[in-house]
C-alpha positions as a printed Julia matrix, in Angstrom:
674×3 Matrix{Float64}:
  65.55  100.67   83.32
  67.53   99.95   86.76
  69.9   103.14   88.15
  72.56  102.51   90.49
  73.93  105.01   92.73
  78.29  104.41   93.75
  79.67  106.47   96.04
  83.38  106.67   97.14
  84.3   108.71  100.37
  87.91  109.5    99.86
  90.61  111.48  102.11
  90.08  114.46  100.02
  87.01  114.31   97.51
  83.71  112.11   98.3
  82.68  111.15   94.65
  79.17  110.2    92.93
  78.19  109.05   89.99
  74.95  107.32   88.37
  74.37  104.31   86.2
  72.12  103.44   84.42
  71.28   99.4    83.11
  75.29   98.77   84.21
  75.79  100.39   80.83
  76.18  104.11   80.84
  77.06  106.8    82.87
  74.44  109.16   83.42
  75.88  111.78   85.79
  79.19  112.11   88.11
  79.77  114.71   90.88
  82.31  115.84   93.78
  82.26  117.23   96.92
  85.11  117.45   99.4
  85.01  115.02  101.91
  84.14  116.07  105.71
  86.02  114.32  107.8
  84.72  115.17  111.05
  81.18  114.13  109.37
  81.37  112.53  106.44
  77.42  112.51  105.67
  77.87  116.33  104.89
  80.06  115.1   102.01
  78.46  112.29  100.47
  75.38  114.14  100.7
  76.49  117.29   99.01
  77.78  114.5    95.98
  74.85  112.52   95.7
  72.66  115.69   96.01
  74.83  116.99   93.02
  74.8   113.9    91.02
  71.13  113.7    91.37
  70.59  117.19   90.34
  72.45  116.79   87.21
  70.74  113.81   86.2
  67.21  115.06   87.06
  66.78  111.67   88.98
  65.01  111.26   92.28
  66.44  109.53   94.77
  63.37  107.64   95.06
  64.23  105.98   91.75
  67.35  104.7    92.86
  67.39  100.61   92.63
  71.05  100.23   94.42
  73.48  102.1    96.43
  77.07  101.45   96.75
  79.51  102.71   99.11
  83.73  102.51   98.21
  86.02  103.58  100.9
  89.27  104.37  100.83
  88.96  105.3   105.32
  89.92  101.61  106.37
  92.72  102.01  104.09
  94.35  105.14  104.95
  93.47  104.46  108.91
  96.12  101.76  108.53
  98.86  103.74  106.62
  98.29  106.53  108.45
  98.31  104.75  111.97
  94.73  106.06  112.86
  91.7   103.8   114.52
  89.83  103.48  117.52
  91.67  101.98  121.2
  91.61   98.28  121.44
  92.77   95.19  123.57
  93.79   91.98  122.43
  93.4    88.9   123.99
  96.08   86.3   123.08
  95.71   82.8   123.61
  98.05   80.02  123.96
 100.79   81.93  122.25
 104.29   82.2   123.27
 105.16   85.84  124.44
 108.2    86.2   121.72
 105.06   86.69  119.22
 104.33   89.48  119.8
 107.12   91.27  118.51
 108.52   89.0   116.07
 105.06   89.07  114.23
 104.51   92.86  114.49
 101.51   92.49  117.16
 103.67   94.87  119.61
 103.69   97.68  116.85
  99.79   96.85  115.65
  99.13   98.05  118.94
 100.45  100.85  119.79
 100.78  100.76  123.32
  97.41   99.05  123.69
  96.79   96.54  126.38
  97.15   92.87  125.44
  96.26   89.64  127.43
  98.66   87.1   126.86
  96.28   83.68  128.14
  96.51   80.21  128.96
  94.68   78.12  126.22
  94.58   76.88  122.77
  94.25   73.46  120.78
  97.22   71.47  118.35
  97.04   71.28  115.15
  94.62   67.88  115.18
  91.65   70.07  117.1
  92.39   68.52  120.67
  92.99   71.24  123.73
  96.42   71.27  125.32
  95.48   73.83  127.85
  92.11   74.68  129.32
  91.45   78.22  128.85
  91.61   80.41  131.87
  88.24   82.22  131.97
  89.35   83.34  135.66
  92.23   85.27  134.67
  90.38   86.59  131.76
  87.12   87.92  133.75
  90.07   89.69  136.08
  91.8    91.25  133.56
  88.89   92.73  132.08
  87.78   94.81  135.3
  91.1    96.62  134.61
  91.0    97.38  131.1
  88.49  100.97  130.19
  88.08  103.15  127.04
  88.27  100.21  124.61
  86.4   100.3   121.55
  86.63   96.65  120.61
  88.33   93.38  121.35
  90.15   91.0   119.5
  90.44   87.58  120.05
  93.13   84.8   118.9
  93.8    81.29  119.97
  96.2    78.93  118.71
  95.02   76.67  115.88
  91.44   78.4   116.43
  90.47   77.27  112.7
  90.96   73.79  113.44
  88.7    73.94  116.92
  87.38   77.3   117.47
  86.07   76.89  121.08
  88.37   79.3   123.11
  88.0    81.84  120.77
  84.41   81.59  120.93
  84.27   81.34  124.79
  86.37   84.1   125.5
  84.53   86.21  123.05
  81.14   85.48  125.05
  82.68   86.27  128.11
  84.31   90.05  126.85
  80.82   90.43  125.12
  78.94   89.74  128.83
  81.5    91.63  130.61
  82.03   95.11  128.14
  79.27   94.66  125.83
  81.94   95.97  123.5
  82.46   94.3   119.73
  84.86   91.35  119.55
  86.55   90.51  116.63
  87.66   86.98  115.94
  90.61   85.42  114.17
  88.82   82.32  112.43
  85.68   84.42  111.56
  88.29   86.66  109.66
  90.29   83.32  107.85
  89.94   79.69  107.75
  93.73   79.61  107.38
  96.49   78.58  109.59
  99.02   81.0   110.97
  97.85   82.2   114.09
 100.02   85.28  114.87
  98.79   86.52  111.06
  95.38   85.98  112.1
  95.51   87.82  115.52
  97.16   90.67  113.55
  94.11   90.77  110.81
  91.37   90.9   114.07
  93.55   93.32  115.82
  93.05   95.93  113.24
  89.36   94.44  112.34
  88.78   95.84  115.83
  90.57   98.93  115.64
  88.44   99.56  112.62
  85.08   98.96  113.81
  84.17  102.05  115.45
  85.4   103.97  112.39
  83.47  102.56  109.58
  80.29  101.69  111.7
  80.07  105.94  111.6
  81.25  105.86  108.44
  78.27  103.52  107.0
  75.66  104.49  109.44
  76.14  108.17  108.41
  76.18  107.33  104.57
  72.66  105.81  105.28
  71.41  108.9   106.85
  72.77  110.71  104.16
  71.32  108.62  101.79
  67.8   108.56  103.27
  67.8   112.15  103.82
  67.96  112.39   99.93
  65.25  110.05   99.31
  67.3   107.08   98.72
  65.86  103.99  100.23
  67.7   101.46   97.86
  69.92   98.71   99.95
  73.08  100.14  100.9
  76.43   97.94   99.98
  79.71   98.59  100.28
  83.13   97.22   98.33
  85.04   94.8    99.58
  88.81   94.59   99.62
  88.56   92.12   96.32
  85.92   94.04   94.54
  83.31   92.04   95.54
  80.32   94.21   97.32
  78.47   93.24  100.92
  75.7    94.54  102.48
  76.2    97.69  104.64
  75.43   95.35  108.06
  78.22   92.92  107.31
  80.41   95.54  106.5
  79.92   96.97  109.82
  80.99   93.34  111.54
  84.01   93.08  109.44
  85.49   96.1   108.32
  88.96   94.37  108.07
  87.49   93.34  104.4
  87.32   97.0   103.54
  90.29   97.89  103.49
  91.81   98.51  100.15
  87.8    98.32   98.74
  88.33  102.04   97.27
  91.28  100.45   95.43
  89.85   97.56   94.26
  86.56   99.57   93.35
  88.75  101.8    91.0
  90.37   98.52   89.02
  86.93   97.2    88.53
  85.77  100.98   87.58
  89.14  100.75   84.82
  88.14   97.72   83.73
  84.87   98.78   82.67
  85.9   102.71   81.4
  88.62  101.69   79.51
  89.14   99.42   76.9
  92.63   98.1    78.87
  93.15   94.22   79.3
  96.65   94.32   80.88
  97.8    96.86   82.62
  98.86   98.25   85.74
  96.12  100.34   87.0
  97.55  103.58   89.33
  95.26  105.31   91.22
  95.95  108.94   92.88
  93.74  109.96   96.0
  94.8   112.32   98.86
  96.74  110.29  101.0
  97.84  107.27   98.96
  98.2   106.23   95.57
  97.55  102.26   94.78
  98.49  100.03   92.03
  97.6    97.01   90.99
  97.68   94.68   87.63
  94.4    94.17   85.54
  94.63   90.76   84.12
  92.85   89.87   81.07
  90.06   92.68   82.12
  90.07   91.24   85.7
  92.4    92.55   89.09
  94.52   90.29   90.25
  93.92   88.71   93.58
  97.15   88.48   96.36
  97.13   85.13   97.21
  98.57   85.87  100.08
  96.46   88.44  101.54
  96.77   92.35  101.83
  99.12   94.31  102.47
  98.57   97.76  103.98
 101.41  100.06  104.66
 103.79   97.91  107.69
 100.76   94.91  107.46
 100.05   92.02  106.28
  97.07   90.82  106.6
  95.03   87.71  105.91
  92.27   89.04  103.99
  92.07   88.3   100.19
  91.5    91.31   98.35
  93.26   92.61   94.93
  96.83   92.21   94.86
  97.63   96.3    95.34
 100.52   97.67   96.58
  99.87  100.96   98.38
 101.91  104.01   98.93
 101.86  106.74  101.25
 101.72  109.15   98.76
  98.92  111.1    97.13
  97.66  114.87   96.29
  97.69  115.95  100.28
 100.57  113.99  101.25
 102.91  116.19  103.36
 106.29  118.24  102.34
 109.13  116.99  104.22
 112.72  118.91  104.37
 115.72  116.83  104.44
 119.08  118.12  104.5
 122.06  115.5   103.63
 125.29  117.16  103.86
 125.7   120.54  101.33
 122.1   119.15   99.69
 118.68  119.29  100.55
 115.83  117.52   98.7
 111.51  117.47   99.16
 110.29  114.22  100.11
 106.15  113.35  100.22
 104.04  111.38  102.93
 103.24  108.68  104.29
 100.84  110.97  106.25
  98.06  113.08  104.76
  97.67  116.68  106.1
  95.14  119.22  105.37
  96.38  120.74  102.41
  97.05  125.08  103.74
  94.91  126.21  100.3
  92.0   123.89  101.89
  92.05  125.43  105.05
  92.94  129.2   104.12
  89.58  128.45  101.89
  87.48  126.82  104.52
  89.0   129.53  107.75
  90.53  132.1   105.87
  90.26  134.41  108.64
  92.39  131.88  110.95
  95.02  131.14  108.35
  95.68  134.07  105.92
  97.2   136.58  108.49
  99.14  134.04  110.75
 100.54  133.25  107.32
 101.53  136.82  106.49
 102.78  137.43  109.74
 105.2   134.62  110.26
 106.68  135.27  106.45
 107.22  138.75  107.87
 109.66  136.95  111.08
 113.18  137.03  110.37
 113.2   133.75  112.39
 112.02  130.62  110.76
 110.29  128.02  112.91
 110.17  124.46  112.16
 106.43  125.07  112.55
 105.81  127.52  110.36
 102.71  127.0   107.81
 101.24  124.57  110.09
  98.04  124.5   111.28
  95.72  122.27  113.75
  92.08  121.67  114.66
  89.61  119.5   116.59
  87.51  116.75  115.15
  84.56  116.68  116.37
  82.38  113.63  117.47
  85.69  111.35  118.05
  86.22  109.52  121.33
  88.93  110.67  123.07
  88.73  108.51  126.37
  91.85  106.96  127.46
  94.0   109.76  126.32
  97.63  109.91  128.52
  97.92  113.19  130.62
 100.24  115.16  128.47
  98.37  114.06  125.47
  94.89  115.23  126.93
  96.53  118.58  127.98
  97.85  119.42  124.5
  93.95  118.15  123.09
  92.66  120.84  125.59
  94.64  123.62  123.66
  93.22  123.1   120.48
  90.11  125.16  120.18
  89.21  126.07  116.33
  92.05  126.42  113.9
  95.4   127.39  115.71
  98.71  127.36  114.64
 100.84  124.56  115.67
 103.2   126.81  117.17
 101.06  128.21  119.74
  99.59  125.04  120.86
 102.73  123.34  121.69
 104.95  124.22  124.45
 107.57  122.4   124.35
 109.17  119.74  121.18
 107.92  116.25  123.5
 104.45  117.47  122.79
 105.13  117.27  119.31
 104.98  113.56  119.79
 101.72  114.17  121.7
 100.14  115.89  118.8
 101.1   112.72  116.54
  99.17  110.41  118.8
  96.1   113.0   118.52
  96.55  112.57  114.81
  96.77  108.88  114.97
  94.0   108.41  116.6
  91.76  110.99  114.7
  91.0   113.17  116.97
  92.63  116.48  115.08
  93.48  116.83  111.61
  96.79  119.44  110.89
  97.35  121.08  108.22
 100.57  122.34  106.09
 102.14  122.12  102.74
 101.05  119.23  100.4
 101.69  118.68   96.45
  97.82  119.82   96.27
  99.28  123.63   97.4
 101.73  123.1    94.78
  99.62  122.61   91.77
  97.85  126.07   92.94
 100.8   127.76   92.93
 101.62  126.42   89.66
  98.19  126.93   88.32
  97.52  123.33   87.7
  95.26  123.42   90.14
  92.46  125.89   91.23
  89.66  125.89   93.66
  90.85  126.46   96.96
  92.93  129.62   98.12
  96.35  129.91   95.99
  97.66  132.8    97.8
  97.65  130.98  100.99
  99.62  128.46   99.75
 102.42  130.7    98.14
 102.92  132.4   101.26
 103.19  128.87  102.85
 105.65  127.93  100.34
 107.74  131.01  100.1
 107.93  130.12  104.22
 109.48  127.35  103.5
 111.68  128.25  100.31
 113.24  130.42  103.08
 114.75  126.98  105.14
 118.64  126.96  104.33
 120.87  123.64  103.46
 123.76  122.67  104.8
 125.62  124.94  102.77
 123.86  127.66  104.02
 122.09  128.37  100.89
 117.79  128.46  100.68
 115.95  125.91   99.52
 114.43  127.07   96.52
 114.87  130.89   95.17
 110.79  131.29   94.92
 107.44  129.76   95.56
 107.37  128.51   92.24
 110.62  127.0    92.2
 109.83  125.12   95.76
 106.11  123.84   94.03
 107.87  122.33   90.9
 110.21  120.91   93.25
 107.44  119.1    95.2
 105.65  118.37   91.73
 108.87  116.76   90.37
 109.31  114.68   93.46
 105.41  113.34   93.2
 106.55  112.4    89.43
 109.51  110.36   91.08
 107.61  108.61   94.16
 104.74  107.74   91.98
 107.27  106.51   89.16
 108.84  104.44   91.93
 105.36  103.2    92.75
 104.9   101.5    89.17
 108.28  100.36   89.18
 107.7    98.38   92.21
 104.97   96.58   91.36
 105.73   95.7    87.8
 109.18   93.76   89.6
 106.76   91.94   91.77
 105.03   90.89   89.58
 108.0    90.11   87.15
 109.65   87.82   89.89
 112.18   88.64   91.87
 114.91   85.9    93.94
 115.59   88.11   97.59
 113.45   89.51  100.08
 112.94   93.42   98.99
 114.1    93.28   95.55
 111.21   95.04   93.76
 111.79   98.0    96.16
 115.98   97.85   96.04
 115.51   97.33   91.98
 113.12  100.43   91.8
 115.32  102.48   93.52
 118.72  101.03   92.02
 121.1   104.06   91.01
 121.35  102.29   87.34
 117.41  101.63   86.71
 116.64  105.17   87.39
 119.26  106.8    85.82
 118.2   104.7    82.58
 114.68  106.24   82.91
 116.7   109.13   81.19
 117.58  107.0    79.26
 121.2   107.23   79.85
 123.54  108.28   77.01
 127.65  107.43   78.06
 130.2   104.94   77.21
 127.29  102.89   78.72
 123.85  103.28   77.41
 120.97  102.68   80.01
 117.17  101.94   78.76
 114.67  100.97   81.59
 110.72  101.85   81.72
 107.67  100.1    81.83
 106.76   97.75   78.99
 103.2    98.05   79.7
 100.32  100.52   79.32
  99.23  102.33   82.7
  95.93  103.27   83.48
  95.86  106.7    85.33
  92.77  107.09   87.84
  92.12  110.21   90.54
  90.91  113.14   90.59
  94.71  115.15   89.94
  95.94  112.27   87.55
  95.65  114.29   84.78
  97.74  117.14   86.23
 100.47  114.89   87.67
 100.54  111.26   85.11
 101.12  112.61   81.99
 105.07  113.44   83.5
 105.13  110.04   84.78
 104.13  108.4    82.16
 106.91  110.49   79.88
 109.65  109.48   82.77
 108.56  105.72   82.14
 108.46  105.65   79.07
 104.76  104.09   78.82
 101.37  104.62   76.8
  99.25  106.53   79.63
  95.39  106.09   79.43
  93.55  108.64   81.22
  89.91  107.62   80.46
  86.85  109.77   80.8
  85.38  109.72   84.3
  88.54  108.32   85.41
  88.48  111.35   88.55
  84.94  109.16   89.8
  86.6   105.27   88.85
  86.15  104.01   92.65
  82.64  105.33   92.56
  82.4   103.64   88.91
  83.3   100.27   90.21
  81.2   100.2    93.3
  78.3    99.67   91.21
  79.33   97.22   88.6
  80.55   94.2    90.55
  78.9    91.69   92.24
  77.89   89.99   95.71
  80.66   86.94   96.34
  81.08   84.94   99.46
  83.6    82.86  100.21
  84.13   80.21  102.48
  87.1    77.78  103.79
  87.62   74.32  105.27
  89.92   71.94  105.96
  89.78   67.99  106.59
  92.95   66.6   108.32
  94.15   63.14  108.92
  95.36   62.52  112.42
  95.93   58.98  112.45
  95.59   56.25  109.58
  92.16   55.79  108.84
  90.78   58.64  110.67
  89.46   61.88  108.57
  88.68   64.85  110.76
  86.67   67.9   109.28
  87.29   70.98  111.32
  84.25   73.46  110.71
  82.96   76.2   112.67
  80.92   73.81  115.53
  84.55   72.32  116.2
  86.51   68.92  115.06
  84.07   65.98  113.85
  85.03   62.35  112.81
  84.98   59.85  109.98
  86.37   56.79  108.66
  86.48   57.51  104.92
  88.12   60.36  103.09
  84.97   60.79  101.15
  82.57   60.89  103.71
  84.77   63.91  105.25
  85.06   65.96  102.5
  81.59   65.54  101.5
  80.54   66.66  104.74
  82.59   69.84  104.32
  81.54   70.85  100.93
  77.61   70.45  101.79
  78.02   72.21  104.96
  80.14   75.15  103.11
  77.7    75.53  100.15
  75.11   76.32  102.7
  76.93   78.17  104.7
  78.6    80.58  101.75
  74.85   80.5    99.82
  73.13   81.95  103.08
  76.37   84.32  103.62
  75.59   85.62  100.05
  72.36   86.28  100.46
  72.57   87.95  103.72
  75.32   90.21  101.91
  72.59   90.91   99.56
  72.66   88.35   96.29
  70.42   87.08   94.37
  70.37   84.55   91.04
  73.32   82.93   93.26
  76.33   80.61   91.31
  77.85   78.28   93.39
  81.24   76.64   92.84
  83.63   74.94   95.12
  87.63   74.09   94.62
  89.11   71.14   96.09
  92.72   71.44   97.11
  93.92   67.57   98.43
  97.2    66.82   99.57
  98.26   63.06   99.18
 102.19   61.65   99.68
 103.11   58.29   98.16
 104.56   55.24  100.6
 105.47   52.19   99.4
 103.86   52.8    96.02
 100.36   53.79   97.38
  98.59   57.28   98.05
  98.08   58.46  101.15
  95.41   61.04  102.59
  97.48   64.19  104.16
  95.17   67.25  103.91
  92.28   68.99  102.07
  91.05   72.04  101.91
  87.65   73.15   99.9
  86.88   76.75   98.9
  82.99   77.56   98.29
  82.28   80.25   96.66
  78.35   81.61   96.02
  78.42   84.87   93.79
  75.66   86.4    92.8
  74.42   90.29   91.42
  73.1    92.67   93.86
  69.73   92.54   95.07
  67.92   95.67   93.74
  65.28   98.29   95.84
  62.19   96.46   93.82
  63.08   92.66   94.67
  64.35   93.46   98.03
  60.78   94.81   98.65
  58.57   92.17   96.93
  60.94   89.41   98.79
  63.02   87.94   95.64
  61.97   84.06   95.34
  65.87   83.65   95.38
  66.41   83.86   98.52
């Protein structure tokens, strides 16, 4: 009998849940998730799940760690301060790529250097103005580093990475570790935010192990990948780029296997986003074309999802257009008030009551802020360090903010996780409503009667009542997340012009068919396809959606704990790229990680490649923790015709090794696999 432990730290819940023989689920548990240290959440879950069970901890053959943090970092704006290093690039780049918004205000080296597209250098690097510009860079967390054509001859990037590492002893991320594929300025982008990530899930992991260990559990820890593959918790740590979207793609593989579902779109509900993606014949679909996360795309392959600022704790926004006014949700997640009046009540309930009793009404009403604890907050501009200075327990956003440009202050605090605020979310709703219970419902009517209060531009209030204001917000959730399917099922239908799935979804003529329509014209749309509902408030929220579109809506059992479902039930795959170019007739050059290298026959080249890629993907495997390995490799060669015969343009060969996870008892007796 083997028992695997999955874990999934979310924005709102941290989930458990135990396996046992990949077969049957033994126990499942939740515990919110601590943000400011997330080992007090995962360990109250796994403590729970192992309670339940009656397992020990020491019986636990293999941990697995889902995330959803990388993820929401990147809709949400947050990670650690970085510095990019940019070589051989034109300037224009950087903002017609979206490098200039990646960062943020962040400092960026743009450097002499690079190769062409055969692997020869066209500029020297310049380590001198490199070495300068580092003595005047401080409070970075990581680097990244890009050169042009760096997957066809990697040497700049790798010298300029040893110098940073000599000089800062901070972590460097690098484009062609990250993707063997061309497109440079896509590359720099995906180490950019592999290095504004590091800092983040390096706590993240290091305090699930703690947690973990604390409880007995000494089974290796791995965590999902952005495709639903798992890695060990080490490699994880080195890349964390390839976590993002891994709760995601750790709740399709936990559909696939609670649900009976072949095809389907898959929609999954957390606290700050909800995801959706296509299962395929049992499987999730793959993005060819790497992931997409909120503004970015990236170059890492991981299951084709689209994401959505919009979940359980997404925040209430106002917006008045002309005599109207209308709730809107997200992107960002706050601290839901019933959360907060629960965890502080003391703080929140009478500030509450007090401002309900103004006559005024402040924009900042029902808003609350607090410290996290344990973030770095070097580098912070003056006015932004100022307002940080303010915040001492839980205030009200109101008093720490003097004037409205330190609202923008309080943002960049938020972005870069250093406090959490707090106001009204759909989550407040459903307690209001009764849908959902818990946390402190009274709180959260006050905060919504607050804001019933705001007038439109016809001088009328918002809503008439608390309750009126929460089905409002509930409705609108039902809309956005409606929306959401819609999207994605034109995606994946086709469409001819740039933005179509998101025009089509939000035609005036689709939605109003959702009705369906009944006039001199009648209007049918929907989806034609079942939808799998996953998260812990999908069954207070999907049913509705699923009547407005029309659809069969499977909610399965332990749907609320799919991510940490998933983490346990896929495997260990590695993948690696190469490519062998022809830069003259009769010459076949393999680029590979030690640089360009030479043949005379096609053959020769690519046989090269695929042995040194099989061992390279085989040891990668096994250092991510696979055993019983499979090895398979794809060849993709690119011939034209002249003059009747076929000539050698480009390969590229995939290798991929994919194995199951090793488990405590081989990883201890040292499996003859490896």
């Amino acid at each position: 009998m083997s028992l695997a432990l999955g874990v999934d730290t979310g924005g709102t819940y941290t989930d458990a849940v135990l396996i046992r023989d990949e077969s049957e689920v033994v126990a499942s548990a939740k515990a919110l998730t601590t943000r400011h240290d997330l080992a007090i959440g995962i360990g109250k879950a796994v403590r729970a799940v192992l309670d339940r069970s009656g397992v020990r901890g020491e019986e636990v053959g293999l941990a697995a760690l889902s995330t959803t943090l990388a993820t929401n970092a990147l809709v949400e704006g947050q990670g650690g301060r970085v510095a990019l290093v940019y070589i051989g690039f034109p300037a224009q780049d950087m903002a017609k790529h979206g490098l200039i918004e990646a960062l943020k205000g962040d400092p960026v080296l743009l450097l002499a250097g690079g190769h062409d597209h055969a692997g020869q250098e066209t500029v020297p690097l310049d380590e001198v103005a490199l070495s300068a510009w580092l003595e005047t860079v401080s409070g970075i967390s990581a680097f990244a580093v890009a050169a042009r054509f760096a997957t066809r001859n990697p040497a700049h990037e790798k010298a300029a990475a040893e110098i940073i590492r000599r000089k800062t002893g901070r972590p460097v991320s690098s484009s062609h570790h990250l993707s063997a594929k061309l497109n440079g300025p896509k590359r720099a982008l995906t180490a950019l935010l592999n290095a504004r990530l590091i800092g983040m899930i390096d706590r993240l992991i290091t305090r699930a192990e703690d947690a973990l260990g604390d409880l007995g559990v000494s089974a290796p820890l791995m965590v999902v990948r952005g495709d639903g593959a798992l890695i060990n918790a080490e490699m994880a740590k080195r890349r964390p780029i390839e976590t993002i979207l891994s709760g995601p793609a750790a709740s399709i593989v936990g559909a696939g296997w609670l649900t009976d579902a072949r095809n389907a779109l898959v929609s999954d509900i957390g606290g700050t986003t909800t995801d959706v993606a296509l299962l395929c014949d049992g499987r999730p679909k793959i993005d060819p074309e790497g992931a997409r996360v909120g503004n970015f795309r990236t170059m890492v392959e991981a299951v084709a999802m689209r994401t959505t600022g919009l979940g359980g704790d997404s925040e209430v926004h106002v917006e008045t257009e002309g005599l109207e006014a209308r709730v809107f949700l997200g992107p960002r997640r706050l601290i839901p008030v019933s959360l907060l009046a629960a965890e502080a009540e003391e703080a929140v309930l009478p500030v509450l009551e007090a401002q309900l009793r103004r006559d005024t009404i402040s924009e900042y009403d029902g808003r609350f802020v607090r410290a996290v604890s344990g973030v770095d907050a070097e580098g912070l501009p003056e006015r932004d360090a100022l307002v940080f200075a303010r915040i001492d327990g839980v205030q009200p956003v109101g008093n720490v903010l003097r004037t409205r440009i330190e609202g923008h202050s309080l943002r960049r605090l938020q972005d870069r996780g250093l406090v959490q605020i707090s106001g009204i979310t759909p989550t407040d709703a459903s307690h209001v409503l009764g849908q959902q219970t818990g946390w402190n419902a009274e709180a959260a009517r006050i905060a919504l009667a607050q804001m019933a209060r705001r007038q439109t531009g016809a001088g009328e209030r918002l809503a008439g009542s608390p309750e009126e204001l929460a089905q409002m917000i509930v409705d609108q959730l039902t809309h956005q997340t409606g929306v959401a399917l819609l999207e994605t099922a034109f995606a994946e239908e086709g469409t001819p012009f740039e933005g179509a799935p998101e025009r089509l979804a939000r035609n005036e003529l689709v939605q109003r068919g959702l009705g369906p329509h009944r006039g001199l014209v009648r209007i049918e749309t929907g989806l034609n396809t079942p939808v799998v509902g996953l998260g812990a408030s999908a069954a207070n929220y999907y049913p509705a959606v699923g009547q407005r579109l029309g659809c069969e809506m499977i909610l399965p059992e332990h749907g609320g704990v799919a991510n940490a479902v998933g983490a346990v039930v896929g495997r260990v795959t590695m993948r690696m790229s190469g490519s062998v170019t022809s830069p003259s007739e009769g010459l076949y050059r393999l680029h590979g990680e030690d640089g360009p290298e030479d043949f005379n026959d096609p053959k020769k080249a690519l046989d090269a490649l695929e042995a040194d890629l099989r061992q390279r993907a085989e040891a990668a495997a096994r250092a991510a923790g696979a055993v019983d390995l499979q090895v398979q490799a794809l060849h993709d060669v690119r011939q034209s015709r002249v003059e009747g015969r076929a000539i050698f343009v480009e390969a590229m060969i995939t290798v991929e090794a994919s194995g199951r996870p090793r488990i405590a008892a081989e990883a201890g007796r040292g499996n003859p696999g490896q």
